[in-house]
Short mmCIF file of C-alpha atoms in Angstrom, two decimals:
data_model
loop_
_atom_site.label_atom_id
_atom_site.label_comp_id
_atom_site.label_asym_id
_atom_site.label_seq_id
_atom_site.Cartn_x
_atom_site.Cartn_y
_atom_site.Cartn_z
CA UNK A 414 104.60 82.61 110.71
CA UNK A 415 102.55 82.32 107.68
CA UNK A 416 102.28 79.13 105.99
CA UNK A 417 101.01 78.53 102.02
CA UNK A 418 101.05 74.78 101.28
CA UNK A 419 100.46 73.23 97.45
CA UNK A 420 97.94 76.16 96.91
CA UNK A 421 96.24 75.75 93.78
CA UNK A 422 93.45 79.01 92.66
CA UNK A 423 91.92 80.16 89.30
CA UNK A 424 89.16 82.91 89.09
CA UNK A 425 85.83 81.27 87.34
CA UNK A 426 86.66 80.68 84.12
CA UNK A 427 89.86 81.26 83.78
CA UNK A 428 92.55 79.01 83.79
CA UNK A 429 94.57 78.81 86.84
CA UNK A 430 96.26 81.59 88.16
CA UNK A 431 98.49 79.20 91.08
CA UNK A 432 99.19 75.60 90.96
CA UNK A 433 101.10 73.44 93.63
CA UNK A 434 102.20 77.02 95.51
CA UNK A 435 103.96 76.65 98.60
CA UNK A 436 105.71 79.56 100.88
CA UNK A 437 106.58 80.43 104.23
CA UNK A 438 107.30 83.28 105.78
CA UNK A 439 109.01 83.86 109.28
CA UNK A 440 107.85 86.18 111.63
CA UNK A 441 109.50 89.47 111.63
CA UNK A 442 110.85 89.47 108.01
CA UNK A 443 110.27 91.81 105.35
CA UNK A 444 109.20 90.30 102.42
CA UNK A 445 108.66 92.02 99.01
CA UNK A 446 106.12 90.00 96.26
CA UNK A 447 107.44 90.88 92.79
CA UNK A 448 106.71 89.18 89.17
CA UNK A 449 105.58 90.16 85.70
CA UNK A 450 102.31 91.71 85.23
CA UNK A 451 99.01 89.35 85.68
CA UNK A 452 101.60 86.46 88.19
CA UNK A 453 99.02 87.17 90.93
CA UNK A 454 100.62 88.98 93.48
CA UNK A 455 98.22 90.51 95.12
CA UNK A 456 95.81 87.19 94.50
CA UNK A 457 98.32 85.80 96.71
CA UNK A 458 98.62 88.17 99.74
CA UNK A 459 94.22 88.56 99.52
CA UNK A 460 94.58 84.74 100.30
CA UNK A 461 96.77 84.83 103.33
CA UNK A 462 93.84 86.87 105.04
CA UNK A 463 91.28 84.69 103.64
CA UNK A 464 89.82 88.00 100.90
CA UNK A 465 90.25 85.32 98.53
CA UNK A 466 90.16 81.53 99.34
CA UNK A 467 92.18 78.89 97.56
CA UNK A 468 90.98 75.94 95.33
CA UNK A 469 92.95 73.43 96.82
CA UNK A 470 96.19 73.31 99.77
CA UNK A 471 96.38 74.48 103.22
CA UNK A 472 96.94 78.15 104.63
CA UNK A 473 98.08 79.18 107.99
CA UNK A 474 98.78 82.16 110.10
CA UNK A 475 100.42 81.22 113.61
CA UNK A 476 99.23 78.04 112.77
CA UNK A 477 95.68 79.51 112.40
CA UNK A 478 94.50 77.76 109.31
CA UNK A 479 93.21 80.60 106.99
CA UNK A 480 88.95 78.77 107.09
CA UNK A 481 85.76 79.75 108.01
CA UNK A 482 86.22 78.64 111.75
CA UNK A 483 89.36 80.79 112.28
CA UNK A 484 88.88 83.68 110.33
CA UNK A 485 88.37 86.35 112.35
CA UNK A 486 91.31 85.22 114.54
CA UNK A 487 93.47 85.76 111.40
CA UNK A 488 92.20 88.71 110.62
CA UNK A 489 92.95 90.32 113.89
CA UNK A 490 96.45 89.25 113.42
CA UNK A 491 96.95 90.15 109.49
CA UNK A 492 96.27 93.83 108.64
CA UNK A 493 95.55 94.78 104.96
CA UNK A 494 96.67 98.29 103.85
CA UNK A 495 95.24 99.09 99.75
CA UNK A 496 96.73 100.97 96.83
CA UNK A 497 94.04 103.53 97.25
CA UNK A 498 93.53 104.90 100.73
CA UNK A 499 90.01 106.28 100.10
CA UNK A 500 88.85 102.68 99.71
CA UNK A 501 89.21 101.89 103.62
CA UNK A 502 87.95 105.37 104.81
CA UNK A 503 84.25 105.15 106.12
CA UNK A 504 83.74 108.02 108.59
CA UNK A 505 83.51 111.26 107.93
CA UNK A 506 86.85 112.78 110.49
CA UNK A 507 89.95 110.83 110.69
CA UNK A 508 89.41 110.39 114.51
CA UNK A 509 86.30 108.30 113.93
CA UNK A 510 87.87 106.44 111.18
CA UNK A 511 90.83 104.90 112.94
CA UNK A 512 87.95 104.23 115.62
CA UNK A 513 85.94 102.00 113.48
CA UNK A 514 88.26 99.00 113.65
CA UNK A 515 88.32 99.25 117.58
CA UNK A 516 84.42 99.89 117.56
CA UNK A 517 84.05 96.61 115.95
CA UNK A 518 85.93 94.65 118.29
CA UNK A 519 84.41 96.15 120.95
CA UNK A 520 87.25 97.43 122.54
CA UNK A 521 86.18 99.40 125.70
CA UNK A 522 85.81 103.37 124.97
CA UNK A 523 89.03 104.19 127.54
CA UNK A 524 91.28 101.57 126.08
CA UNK A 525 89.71 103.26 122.52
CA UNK A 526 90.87 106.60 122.98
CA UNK A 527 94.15 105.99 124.84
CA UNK A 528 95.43 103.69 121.38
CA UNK A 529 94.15 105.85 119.15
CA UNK A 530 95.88 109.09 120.97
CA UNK A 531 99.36 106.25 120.84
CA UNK A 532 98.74 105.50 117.04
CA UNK A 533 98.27 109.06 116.75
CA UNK A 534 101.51 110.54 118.38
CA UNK A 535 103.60 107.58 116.89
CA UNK A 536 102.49 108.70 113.06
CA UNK A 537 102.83 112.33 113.43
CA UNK A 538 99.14 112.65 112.83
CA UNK A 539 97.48 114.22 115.96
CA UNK A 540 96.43 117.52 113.65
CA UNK A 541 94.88 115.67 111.64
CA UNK A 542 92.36 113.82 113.91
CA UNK A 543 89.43 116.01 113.31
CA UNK A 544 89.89 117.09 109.39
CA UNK A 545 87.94 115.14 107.04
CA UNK A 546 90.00 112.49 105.53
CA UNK A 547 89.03 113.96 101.95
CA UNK A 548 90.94 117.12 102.91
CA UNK A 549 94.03 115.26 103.03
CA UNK A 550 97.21 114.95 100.67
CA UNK A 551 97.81 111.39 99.40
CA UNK A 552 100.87 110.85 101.49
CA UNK A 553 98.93 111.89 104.69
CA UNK A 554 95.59 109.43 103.79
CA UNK A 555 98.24 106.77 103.46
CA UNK A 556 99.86 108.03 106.73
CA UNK A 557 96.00 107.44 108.29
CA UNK A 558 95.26 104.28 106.51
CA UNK A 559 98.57 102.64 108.33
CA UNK A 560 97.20 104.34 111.54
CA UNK A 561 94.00 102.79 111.15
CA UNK A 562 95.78 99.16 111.22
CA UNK A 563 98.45 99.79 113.81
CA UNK A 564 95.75 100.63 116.78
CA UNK A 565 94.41 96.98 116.44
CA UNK A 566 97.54 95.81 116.88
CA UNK A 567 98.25 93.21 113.93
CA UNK A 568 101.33 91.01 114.11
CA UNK A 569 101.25 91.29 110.02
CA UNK A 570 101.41 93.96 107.35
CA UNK A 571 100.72 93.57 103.68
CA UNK A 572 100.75 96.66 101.40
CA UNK A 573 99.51 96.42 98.41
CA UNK A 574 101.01 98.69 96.10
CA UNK A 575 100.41 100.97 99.16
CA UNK A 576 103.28 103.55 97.39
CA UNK A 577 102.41 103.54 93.89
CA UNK A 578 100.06 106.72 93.86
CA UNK A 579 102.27 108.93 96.04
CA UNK A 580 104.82 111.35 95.08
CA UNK A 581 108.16 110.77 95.88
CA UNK A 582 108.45 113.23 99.11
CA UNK A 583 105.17 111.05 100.61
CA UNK A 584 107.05 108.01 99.21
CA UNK A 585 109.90 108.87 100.82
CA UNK A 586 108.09 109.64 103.84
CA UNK A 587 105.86 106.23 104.14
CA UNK A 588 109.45 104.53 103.73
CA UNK A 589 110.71 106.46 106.81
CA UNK A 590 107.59 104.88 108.43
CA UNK A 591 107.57 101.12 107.69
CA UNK A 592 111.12 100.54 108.02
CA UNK A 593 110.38 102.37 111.94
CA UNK A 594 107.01 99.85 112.17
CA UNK A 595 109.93 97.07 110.84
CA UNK A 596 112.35 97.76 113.63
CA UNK A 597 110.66 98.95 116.55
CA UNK A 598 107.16 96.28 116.48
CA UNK A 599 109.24 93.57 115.25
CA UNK A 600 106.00 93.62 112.71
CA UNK A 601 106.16 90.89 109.70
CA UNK A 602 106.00 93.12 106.38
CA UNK A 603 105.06 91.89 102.77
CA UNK A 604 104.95 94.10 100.07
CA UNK A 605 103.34 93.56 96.91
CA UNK A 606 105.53 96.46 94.71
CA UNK A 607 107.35 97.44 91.70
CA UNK A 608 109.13 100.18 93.39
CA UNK A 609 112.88 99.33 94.00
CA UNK A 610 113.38 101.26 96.78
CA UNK A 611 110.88 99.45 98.76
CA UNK A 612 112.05 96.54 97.33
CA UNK A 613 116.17 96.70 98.47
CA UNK A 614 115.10 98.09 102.03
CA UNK A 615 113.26 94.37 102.32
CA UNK A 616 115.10 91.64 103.40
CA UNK A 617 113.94 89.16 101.11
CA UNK A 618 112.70 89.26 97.38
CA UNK A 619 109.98 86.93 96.45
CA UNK A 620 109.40 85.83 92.35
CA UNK A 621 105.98 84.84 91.51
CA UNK A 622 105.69 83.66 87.81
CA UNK A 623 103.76 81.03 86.09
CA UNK A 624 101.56 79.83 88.98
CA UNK A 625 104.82 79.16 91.04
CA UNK A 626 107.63 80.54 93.56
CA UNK A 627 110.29 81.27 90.49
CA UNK A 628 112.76 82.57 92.54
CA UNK A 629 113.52 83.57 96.39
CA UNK A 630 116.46 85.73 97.24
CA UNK A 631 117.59 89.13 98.74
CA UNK A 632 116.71 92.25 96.36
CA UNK A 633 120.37 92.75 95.32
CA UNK A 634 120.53 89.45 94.42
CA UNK A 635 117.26 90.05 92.11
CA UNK A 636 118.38 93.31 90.78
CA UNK A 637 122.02 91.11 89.73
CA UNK A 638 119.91 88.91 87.90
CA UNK A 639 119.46 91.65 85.56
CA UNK A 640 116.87 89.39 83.08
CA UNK A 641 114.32 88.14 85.89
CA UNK A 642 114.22 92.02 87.07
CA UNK A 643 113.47 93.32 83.47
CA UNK A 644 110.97 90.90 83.50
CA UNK A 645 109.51 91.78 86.63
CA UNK A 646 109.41 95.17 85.69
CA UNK A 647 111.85 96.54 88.50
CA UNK A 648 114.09 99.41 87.39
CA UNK A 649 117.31 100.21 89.77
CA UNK A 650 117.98 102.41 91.16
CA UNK A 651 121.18 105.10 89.78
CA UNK A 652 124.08 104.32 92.45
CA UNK A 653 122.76 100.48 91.64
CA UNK A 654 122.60 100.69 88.09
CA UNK A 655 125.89 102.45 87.31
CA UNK A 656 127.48 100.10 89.95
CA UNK A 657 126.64 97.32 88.28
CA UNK A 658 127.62 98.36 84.82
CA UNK A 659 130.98 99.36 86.43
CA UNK A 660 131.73 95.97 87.61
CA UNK A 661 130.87 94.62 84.32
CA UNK A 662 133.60 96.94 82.68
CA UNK A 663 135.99 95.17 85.42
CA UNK A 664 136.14 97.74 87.84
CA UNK A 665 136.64 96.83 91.32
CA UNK A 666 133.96 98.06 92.68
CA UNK A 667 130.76 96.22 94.49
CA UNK A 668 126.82 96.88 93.30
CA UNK A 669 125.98 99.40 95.91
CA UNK A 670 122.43 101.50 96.08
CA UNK A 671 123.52 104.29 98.39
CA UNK A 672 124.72 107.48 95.92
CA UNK A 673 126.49 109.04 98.85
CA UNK A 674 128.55 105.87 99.32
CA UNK A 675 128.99 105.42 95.44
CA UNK A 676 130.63 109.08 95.76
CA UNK A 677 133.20 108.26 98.16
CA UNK A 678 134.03 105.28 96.70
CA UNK A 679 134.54 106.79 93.27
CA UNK A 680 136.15 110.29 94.24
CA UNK A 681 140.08 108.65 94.70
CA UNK A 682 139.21 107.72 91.01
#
């Protein structure tokens, strides 16, 4: 469970970016972050791991305040996956890359090799182990960033945009992955995006805007509200775009996003 209470934050000399903030977050949901451009989502998810630490109000994770005292407790439970993979690759094959999280914590070399050879098989990424991680496709860095988090075993997953530099076969393909992760680990998901895909297969849709929670629904519910999503940015997908214009001609027929479905449902027509 994460916790944000009244968080207030503003970067030095700037006005403030949050004021009186509060949000929670139940384990096991998938949440996505959306807003306009500059709302401070990913401000937000660098606080919940403590990257970034809040003027004013009270964070928790499992009841682990987000402070000095308990920060490396939360960051054993929160992993962090960036927009740019390259960013959190260190070592120079992908074996010894995924190792340098478990190296850290000491984790004892048996124990070591066994998750990593897990992680590994689970991802679809034991031919990659001893390439160079430069060698690799954009979709498949991604694919060992993730791995990289999932041997130590978080509770929590933020991505950060993780998507937005991939085509749309490795976009497709990280999907595949994190809705598995989602339903198999039972693993808490937030997802700072623009991509509505990613968005609708999240169970909840969260507004930032103006320093505050604007708005807190499911994604169809924020792509109905067809004014907050143009200003968030978020563009629907077909089968949900042309579903929704339907109904607003006074067809009976319900906003869908699945084209196949949309199909069916239109071919009697």
């Amino acid at each position: 469970m994460i916790r944000m209470e009244h968080i207030a934050f503003h970067y030095p000399k700037q006005e403030a970016l949050f004021h009186d903030l509060c949000l929670h977050i139940e384990q096991g949901q998938w949440v996505s972050i959306v807003g306009p451009n500059g709302a401070g989502k990913s401000t937000l998810v660098k606080l919940i791991n403590g990257l970034l630490r809040p003027a004013s109000g009270k964070i928790s994770v499992h009841d682990l305040p987000v402070a000095n005292e308990h920060i490396h407790d939360v960051r054993k439970r929160v992993g962090y996956l960036f927009q740019n993979p390259d960013n959190q690759f260190i070592a120079t094959t992908v074996r010894d890359d995924i190792a340098f999280g478990l190296e850290n914590r000491a984790i004892p070399r048996d124990e070591m090799i066994a998750r990593i050879e897990e992680v590994a098989h689970e991802l679809g990424i034991v031919e990659w182990l001893d390439r160079h991680p430069a060698s690799l496709s954009g979709g498949q860095k991604q694919r060992v960033a993730i791995a990289g988090l999932l041997v130590l075993k978080p509770d929590i997953m933020i991505w950060d945009e993780a998507t937005s530099m991939l085509d749309e076969r490795s976009k497709q393909s990280m999907m595949v992955q994190l809705k598995r992760l989602h339903q198999e680990r039972n693993m808490t998901i937030i997802s700072v995006t623009h991509d509505a895909e990613e968005i609708l297969a999240s169970e909840r849709a969260i507004v930032i805007k103006n320093g505050q929670v604007a708005a807190d629904m499911t994604p169809m519910e924020l792509f109905e509200q067809e004014e907050l999503a143009y200003e968030c940015k978020l563009v629907p997908p077909f089968a949900l775009a042309l579903t929704m214009a339907l109904h607003k001609k006074g067809f009976a027929i319900e906003p869908m996003e699945d084209e196949r479905e949309l199909v069916n449902v239109l071919w009697p027509s």
